[in-house]
Structure formats: structure tokens, C-alpha cells
Amino acid sequence: MRLYVYVLEAKDLHVKDSFVKLRVGRRKAKTRIMRNCSNPVWNEEFIFKFRDVNDELVVSVYEHSDESNFFHASSGLIGRVRIPIRTVTAEDSQTLPPTWFDLRRSKTEKFIDEVAGKVLLIVSLHGKGNVINQSSVTNTNPKPLEDSSASPQDLIGAKSSSNKAVKWKPNKKSIVSRLERLFHKSDEDTRTDNSSELSSATSDTEERINGHLSESSFDEAIETLQLRSNGEEMPENLSGGVLVDQVYVVSPGDLNKLLFSTGSQFRRELAEHQGITNLEEGTWSWKRGDVPCLSRIVSYRKPATKVVGAINATEEQTYIKGDGWEFAVLVNVNTPEVPFGNAFNVELLYKIMPGPELISGEETSHFVVSWGINFLHSTMMKGMIEKGARQGLEENFVQFSNLLAQHLKIPNSTELLNKGHVLSAFENNRQSNFELARQYFWNFTVFSTLFVLLYVLVHIILSKRKTTQGLEFIGMDLPDSLGELVTSGILVLQLERVYYMISHFIQARLKRGGDHGVKGQGDGWILTIVLLEGVNISSLDSVGSSDPCVVFTCNGKKRTSSVELQTHEPQWNEILEFDAMKEPPSVLYVEVFDFDGPFDQATSLGHAEINFLKYKSSELADIWVPLEGKLAQSSQSKLHLRIFLENTDGIETIRQYLSMKGKEVGKKLHPRSPYRNSTFQKLFGLPAEEFLVSDFTCSLKRKMLLQGRLFVSARVIGFYANFFGQKTKFFFLWEDIEDIEVLHPSLSSLGSPSLVIILKKGRGLEASHGAKSQDEEGRLRFYLQSFVSFNVASRTIIGMWRTRTSTLDQKAQVAEMSNDSEERSVLVEDMECFLDVEDTKMSKLYVAELPINVGDWYYNVFVESIEA
């Protein structure tokens, strides 16, 4: 059984420096030393294991002295109290509420009846939560106990005579820090009056660390981790990919406790759900090294699968960030019993960050789990190991996510802080021109210039008219001394500086234009950007501040912010809205310029690209964007944005989009079912507004053909294949494509025409595992063949790409050509021939249907006759 002892405080001590020692049987512990206080407050918790209820708790208060007797500091007993454990078990609640116990010396001391002070204790057989609930209805001024070893009846009577309610708030103190001080032999904790008691206390503390770690001890360890935090950056996701990316209605600290506290009920349920046995969780302890880190070891036995039998696994979990707001835990998984298990380790990175705001004001957490694989030495089976690890982890974390969703609430779109709530807070938050002018001109240059100018004017008024002398003549008054010349020069320079500031301010205000606060017009996809602030915005000059302004570009349209003058920390608080777009935007380009120019990327203050498909709407609603570029990266410049992408006309906008695309590609396109769209989004991890346009069965050509399915959507083109459990999937943006080539049938393509998609240099790197080759210019090349209907697939893909990347004039020309042939029905098949890339420009199609008898089968072959 366990005995929980809470040492709260002491009073009426006749010493300044004191500490408390506790003993139950052979187990010992001690509090920290309180200095320069006769009424010390400890608020510390201790846990003792015991077997016999006839044991007693001995609490001794000692005086601490820094006068050393060679190895140890001296200390003297102030008084002690003895509490039989049976008095605790006799209580109905098995808890002694907060009670003041008299401190008395032992009978061997000179003063037997002297009361040396009082100590306030709580003793219980339950955990802290139960004790706190009961202590809230108890009292703190009990009748003094005449005998410290009183019977249970005496103790009960003493409790009932209390008359003041206790207000106890436990002050959590890290057990790890106490151990660390023991290891470093600090003066406060290593100097005791008895070396044997010190060794006993150390061994007892180590036993508690190696045993079951209580919830409060985990909290204390996290608090110590927070104190050690030096503002480390949140690490990037591991290279293998993201396994979990979700927002939960829970604070980051509570989510961290749920996942990683020792004895977590969630971990136990997950192990039972996944068939894991022999789960053993080590306690969190400080790992010594150049930088001490909090870590623990977890071991378990994984159940057998179709490929591998039951195996033992070991995890080393290490906190690499924990500042109270954000947590990052790196898990190194070692499975030596799997095939080639000694050649690699799997790494998992758990990241817990503050999530988006809710309308209700509740806290949310953004939880991300990524994975990677660390090969200890080279092996020919690297590809097989990576695919097997990916598949196993994906299956495990699907179960992990489902179970976590049962414990925590996932916010829906209506609960998130939506566009209306955000914009309403900024409608009237913009400073007036008068306030901006006051802030800009409130400086020493302006005041000194006005003072000197006023001083000179007063001097002119008070001066008497003087006669001309030297080279002067009527109307020409020259300085009569060197001092007058210097004063005149200073006044001219100051006036010039003030004139420059005034013109600079006026030009900056005029450059603001009409972008701010103007509502987007039309129906379709409306993009709204709230530009909040910038951090560490660099300057083109080595000294001085910049005058930053931001230019946003999306789908060929631009919006420009106002200019913030002379600042590295601009506060814009502006709303910029794009007019409705017929095509959903894929990328938002952000560029920060100095108002003085020059306005080109090479000399800009920073730039960034925001890919809408890589973020959820909740993440875009409050995002910090790091800027790229030499100046921006050296200064670690960032912009704080809130981005909202809204479809104002719902399904009708999608129908109009598909109708427009159908005219351009020569094929009627229909909206897919919500289930089909949802499956497509989950398959590639795309946001909810992405919708499927078409899909085709084909083969991806790499070293060998891989049969799969090609998906075409409004903003991406993706490929997915599942070959005996080995999954291959990737996607890239239409804007990433530089060229599309059509290869005629050949022996290498098994008599099938091929479609070659060539990406721009440096684009689509996440999809590089699907490319067959990379040309001399560094462009990835993807080979697709064996389409069931090559003409339909090639016309759709090439038409979607050209209309997506063409200019506005080219789109208008294509739309006009499509309207001419709107009433014509187009049936395109490729049983006999296929279209070249240039053929997709043709607008008229003549179709003939010819039946051909082949044995007992009849096929309808469509022969195309194309007129230029």
C-alpha cells in the first residue's frame, strides 16, 4: 500500500533555517531547506510504500546550519511528531485532513514538555485529487494536540475542534530537480547531520523514481522542463511523411499529459486495442549529456501479422521541446527481431502546438505525428524496409487517431473562429492618417528643426535693421561671421530633412490605394487576407529601419498593403480581398518590399509561397509565414496572416467550373458524388474544398510498370497504386508542370502511346519517388501509359493544364472558340489512333460509328476525322 504525506508548512519555530525529515519503516525522505523564515512553507508531497498498518510515520523538523564540520553541515533536531498509520486507516475516508501537530523533543532530551513549534500535515491513503477535495471542507486551526502519538480517537476529536477552513494550493516541485541536486552535491541538499540518512533518502528517492511515477511527479518534471526551455524552435516534420494531422478541443498541456504521462489510461487502451502485451513504461528521468533532456524507455510486445510474427519493441521517448505552449517528443523505435531489424530504427516525432481559436473561447491543440527511418548501415533491402514501415505505421496510427477521437472532441467548421468573427474585429481597427502622422513626426529631428526655425524667426523680429556691408546689397543679406554660416547651413539641412519626411509620408499614404477594406465582387472563390503584423523585417540599409509594404499575388491578380514607415515590427491590421475567381486558387505569392524600392525579387525584403493544398482551413485562419531570401532569412522575418478561401455559390460554382472545363477539353464533365470526393481528399490528404474532376486507369513507368489510377482535380493531378499492399501515391500542382509531351507507340511502351509530364525545375520534389528520370536541367519527368482511353485522358489532362496555366487573354480566346462549338456532341475514343498535343487546339470534330464483326464479338470503333 501507499501512504501520501503532504508537508504544508510550520509555524512558531525559533530558528531561521529549517527542513523536514520523514520516515515510514526503513523508507526516508526530506524536504528542501527553507532559509530566513520562522514560519516556513514547503507544500511538498511524499509517497511511501508500507506493508504493516502498525508502522508509524515519523516527521522530524531540523535546524540547518551552514557551519561545516569537515564534510557535512551541522543540523539540530527542533522537534518531531509520530503518527500511527492505523489512525489513518481508521478514518472513513482514510485521510487525515490538514491538522497542526505539536513538535516535541524525545524523552531523552533535556526539555521533555517543551513545544518547539507546530507543523501542518495531510496524511492519506489516496492520491492528491481525493485529498484536495476532502481538504476543502476541513479546518486549519485545530485544538493543539497534547500528545503527538495520540490514539485515533484523540486525533478525530482534535480534527473536529477546528474552526478555520484550510486554503491549500500545492506548490509543485520537481522530483527530478531534487535528484539533480543530489548528483551535483549542492550545499543545501547534500549536507546533513547523518550520512547514513542521506544515503537512505537517496536510495528511497531512486526507488520512487524507478517505481510508479505519480501524476503530480510527471507535472513537476514538465514544469522543470519548462524552466529549462531556451526558446527552441519547433522541429520540422520528419522525412517519411505525416501520419496524424488533426485539431482537438483540449489544451496543449492536457494533451501532452494524456499521451505521455506515466500510467496513461489512453496508452493502456491503445495497447489493448492493438493487441500489444507486456507493456512496461519507464519513469521520466533526466538523461545526462551536454544538454540534459527528459526521457524514458517503453517496452512492449507487438502481435503477429501476416508477414512477421510477434516481436518485442523498445521505444526511447525524449522531449526536445516543452515550454508549456508547445511540446515535441522524439521517439526512437527499435525492433531487432524483425527481418533486417538491426539495420534500421524508426523515428516518430510527436508535435503538440496551440490550435486555432474557437468561437466559444475553448483552447485547442494542433497535433501532428510524422515519421522517418534511420538506417544504421547500408542494405540492399532499403526500399522494401521503407515501404513495410510506412504501411505498418499508417495502419497503427489509423487506430491511434480513431481511439484519440473517442477521448477528445474534434472541432467542426461551425465552432472554429470563422471569417465573420475575425473580420469584425478589424473593421474599425485601422489607425487614422492623423494618428499615423503624429507617430511618424513625433521625433527629435522634427522638434529640433521647429525649435531652431522658431528661434531664428524670433531673432529676426527682435533684431534691428542693419546697413549693408562687404559684398551685400539691398535684398542680399550674407552671413557676417563663420557662426552665422554654420547656423544657416544646419537650418537648411534640417528643413530639407523635414521636407523629405513630409513628402515621403504623403507618397506612402497615396500608395495605399483602394485595396484595403474593399469587398470582393462576384460569385466564385473569394480569397480574403487579414494582414496583421510582421516580425524582424529587415532593411536594405545596414543601419536604420525600413518602410515595408506587402504585395499579394493570386491567379494573376494583385493586392497591395499600405506602407508602414520606419519600423522593423510593422502593425498593418488590414483586410485585403480578391474578387471572385472562377478557378480555385492553388498558391498565394507573398512579397515584402521597401517603399523606397527597387521592386524586384532580388532586392526585396523577403518573399514566400503559401500552397493552399498543404494547409487546412483552420491552419490558414491563423498562420505565421516565414519569409525567404537572403535578407529575410538572416533576420528570421515572419508575417502574421489570417487567410480565408470561401466558395460563395456552393455546388453551382463547381458546376459552372466543370461546364467551362468541359468546353475547353472537349468532354462533358459532371460533378462527382460527395463520397467519391471525400475518398479522394482523404487519399491524398487534401483540404475539404478540393473536388475531383476525372480519373483514369493507367500505368506509371519507372524501372517497371506499376498499374494504378490517375486522379485529375481542379488544382492537382495525382497518382495512386496499391501493389500487394505496397502503396504508391503522389500529387503535384498544375502550376508545377512546364510541359506535356505525347510519345507515339513503341516497343518499349508495349505498343501504347505515352504521356510524359515534365515539371519545372525545383518543383514537385515531394513526388520525386514517382518520376522515371530527371533531365539535365533538373526537371522531373513522369511517364504514364496504358490508358484505357488515351485520347480522352490526354485531351483532358492537356486541356486542364493549358487552361490552368494560360494567361487571361488566352483563356478568353479558348472560351470564345469553345462557344462556337458548344452545341456539338463530342465522342472521342482511341481504339485506332490518338491525338497529338497540338490537336487539342482543334475545335470541330466529325464522328462516324462503324460496327466491326470480330468472331462472336462486336465492337464499336469510333474513327475521328479532324478538320483544322
PDB file of C-alpha atoms in Angstrom, residues 433-522:
ATOM      1  CA  ASN A 433      -3.961  59.351 -41.041  1.00  0.00           C
ATOM      2  CA  PHE A 434      -3.721  61.898 -38.220  1.00  0.00           C
ATOM      3  CA  GLU A 435      -2.614  59.225 -35.726  1.00  0.00           C
ATOM      4  CA  LEU A 436      -0.081  57.823 -38.191  1.00  0.00           C
ATOM      5  CA  ALA A 437       1.281  61.307 -38.880  1.00  0.00           C
ATOM      6  CA  ARG A 438       1.584  62.018 -35.176  1.00  0.00           C
ATOM      7  CA  GLN A 439       3.570  58.814 -34.621  1.00  0.00           C
ATOM      8  CA  TYR A 440       5.787  59.401 -37.670  1.00  0.00           C
ATOM      9  CA  PHE A 441       6.648  63.043 -36.980  1.00  0.00           C
ATOM     10  CA  TRP A 442       6.982  62.675 -33.211  1.00  0.00           C
ATOM     11  CA  ASN A 443      10.807  62.604 -33.217  1.00  0.00           C
ATOM     12  CA  PHE A 444      13.853  64.697 -32.401  1.00  0.00           C
ATOM     13  CA  THR A 445      14.540  65.784 -35.987  1.00  0.00           C
ATOM     14  CA  VAL A 446      11.178  67.499 -36.396  1.00  0.00           C
ATOM     15  CA  PHE A 447      11.197  69.090 -32.957  1.00  0.00           C
ATOM     16  CA  SER A 448      14.766  70.361 -33.240  1.00  0.00           C
ATOM     17  CA  THR A 449      14.039  71.820 -36.676  1.00  0.00           C
ATOM     18  CA  LEU A 450      10.925  73.602 -35.434  1.00  0.00           C
ATOM     19  CA  PHE A 451      12.803  74.907 -32.422  1.00  0.00           C
ATOM     20  CA  VAL A 452      15.710  76.268 -34.492  1.00  0.00           C
ATOM     21  CA  LEU A 453      13.329  77.767 -37.050  1.00  0.00           C
ATOM     22  CA  LEU A 454      11.255  79.437 -34.350  1.00  0.00           C
ATOM     23  CA  TYR A 455      14.403  80.682 -32.642  1.00  0.00           C
ATOM     24  CA  VAL A 456      15.676  82.247 -35.869  1.00  0.00           C
ATOM     25  CA  LEU A 457      12.312  83.869 -36.593  1.00  0.00           C
ATOM     26  CA  VAL A 458      12.188  85.406 -33.130  1.00  0.00           C
ATOM     27  CA  HIS A 459      15.764  86.622 -33.597  1.00  0.00           C
ATOM     28  CA  ILE A 460      14.833  88.269 -36.899  1.00  0.00           C
ATOM     29  CA  ILE A 461      11.868  90.020 -35.288  1.00  0.00           C
ATOM     30  CA  LEU A 462      13.920  91.334 -32.392  1.00  0.00           C
ATOM     31  CA  SER A 463      16.945  92.359 -34.469  1.00  0.00           C
ATOM     32  CA  LYS A 464      17.409  95.926 -35.693  1.00  0.00           C
ATOM     33  CA  ARG A 465      17.795  96.697 -39.355  1.00  0.00           C
ATOM     34  CA  LYS A 466      21.463  96.927 -40.226  1.00  0.00           C
ATOM     35  CA  THR A 467      23.319  98.600 -43.041  1.00  0.00           C
ATOM     36  CA  THR A 468      24.773  96.689 -45.919  1.00  0.00           C
ATOM     37  CA  GLN A 469      28.433  95.795 -45.698  1.00  0.00           C
ATOM     38  CA  GLY A 470      31.013  93.773 -47.561  1.00  0.00           C
ATOM     39  CA  LEU A 471      29.564  92.325 -50.728  1.00  0.00           C
ATOM     40  CA  GLU A 472      25.979  92.755 -49.559  1.00  0.00           C
ATOM     41  CA  PHE A 473      23.472  94.903 -51.385  1.00  0.00           C
ATOM     42  CA  ILE A 474      19.815  95.655 -50.904  1.00  0.00           C
ATOM     43  CA  GLY A 475      17.890  92.384 -50.979  1.00  0.00           C
ATOM     44  CA  MET A 476      21.040  90.251 -50.433  1.00  0.00           C
ATOM     45  CA  ASP A 477      21.957  89.647 -46.780  1.00  0.00           C
ATOM     46  CA  LEU A 478      25.035  87.450 -46.388  1.00  0.00           C
ATOM     47  CA  PRO A 479      26.331  85.844 -43.168  1.00  0.00           C
ATOM     48  CA  ASP A 480      28.635  88.232 -41.335  1.00  0.00           C
ATOM     49  CA  SER A 481      30.555  85.516 -39.450  1.00  0.00           C
ATOM     50  CA  LEU A 482      31.514  81.868 -39.612  1.00  0.00           C
ATOM     51  CA  GLY A 483      28.979  81.078 -36.843  1.00  0.00           C
ATOM     52  CA  GLU A 484      26.130  82.575 -38.891  1.00  0.00           C
ATOM     53  CA  LEU A 485      27.228  80.481 -41.888  1.00  0.00           C
ATOM     54  CA  VAL A 486      27.206  77.236 -39.872  1.00  0.00           C
ATOM     55  CA  THR A 487      23.823  78.051 -38.312  1.00  0.00           C
ATOM     56  CA  SER A 488      22.310  78.763 -41.711  1.00  0.00           C
ATOM     57  CA  GLY A 489      23.671  75.501 -43.094  1.00  0.00           C
ATOM     58  CA  ILE A 490      22.267  73.463 -40.211  1.00  0.00           C
ATOM     59  CA  LEU A 491      18.858  75.082 -40.602  1.00  0.00           C
ATOM     60  CA  VAL A 492      18.822  74.371 -44.359  1.00  0.00           C
ATOM     61  CA  LEU A 493      19.748  70.695 -43.821  1.00  0.00           C
ATOM     62  CA  GLN A 494      17.099  70.250 -41.156  1.00  0.00           C
ATOM     63  CA  LEU A 495      14.432  71.871 -43.307  1.00  0.00           C
ATOM     64  CA  GLU A 496      15.421  69.610 -46.186  1.00  0.00           C
ATOM     65  CA  ARG A 497      15.107  66.541 -43.944  1.00  0.00           C
ATOM     66  CA  VAL A 498      11.668  67.570 -42.692  1.00  0.00           C
ATOM     67  CA  TYR A 499      10.519  68.287 -46.267  1.00  0.00           C
ATOM     68  CA  TYR A 500      11.671  64.795 -47.296  1.00  0.00           C
ATOM     69  CA  MET A 501       9.760  63.239 -44.374  1.00  0.00           C
ATOM     70  CA  ILE A 502       6.568  65.109 -45.280  1.00  0.00           C
ATOM     71  CA  SER A 503       6.745  64.120 -48.967  1.00  0.00           C
ATOM     72  CA  HIS A 504       7.647  60.552 -48.001  1.00  0.00           C
ATOM     73  CA  PHE A 505       4.627  60.320 -45.712  1.00  0.00           C
ATOM     74  CA  ILE A 506       2.250  61.713 -48.334  1.00  0.00           C
ATOM     75  CA  GLN A 507       3.556  59.348 -51.019  1.00  0.00           C
ATOM     76  CA  ALA A 508       3.241  56.383 -48.656  1.00  0.00           C
ATOM     77  CA  ARG A 509      -0.364  57.304 -47.882  1.00  0.00           C
ATOM     78  CA  LEU A 510      -1.177  57.687 -51.572  1.00  0.00           C
ATOM     79  CA  LYS A 511       0.372  54.285 -52.355  1.00  0.00           C
ATOM     80  CA  ARG A 512      -2.105  52.638 -50.019  1.00  0.00           C
ATOM     81  CA  GLY A 513      -4.593  52.759 -52.875  1.00  0.00           C
ATOM     82  CA  GLY A 514      -8.046  51.268 -52.691  1.00  0.00           C
ATOM     83  CA  ASP A 515      -7.161  47.643 -51.864  1.00  0.00           C
ATOM     84  CA  HIS A 516      -7.700  47.875 -48.123  1.00  0.00           C
ATOM     85  CA  GLY A 517     -11.214  47.066 -46.933  1.00  0.00           C
ATOM     86  CA  VAL A 518     -12.704  46.687 -50.455  1.00  0.00           C
ATOM     87  CA  LYS A 519     -15.109  43.738 -50.657  1.00  0.00           C
ATOM     88  CA  GLY A 520     -14.590  41.099 -53.329  1.00  0.00           C
ATOM     89  CA  GLN A 521     -17.103  41.203 -56.155  1.00  0.00           C
ATOM     90  CA  GLY A 522     -18.870  38.362 -57.968  1.00  0.00           C
TER      91      GLY A 522
END
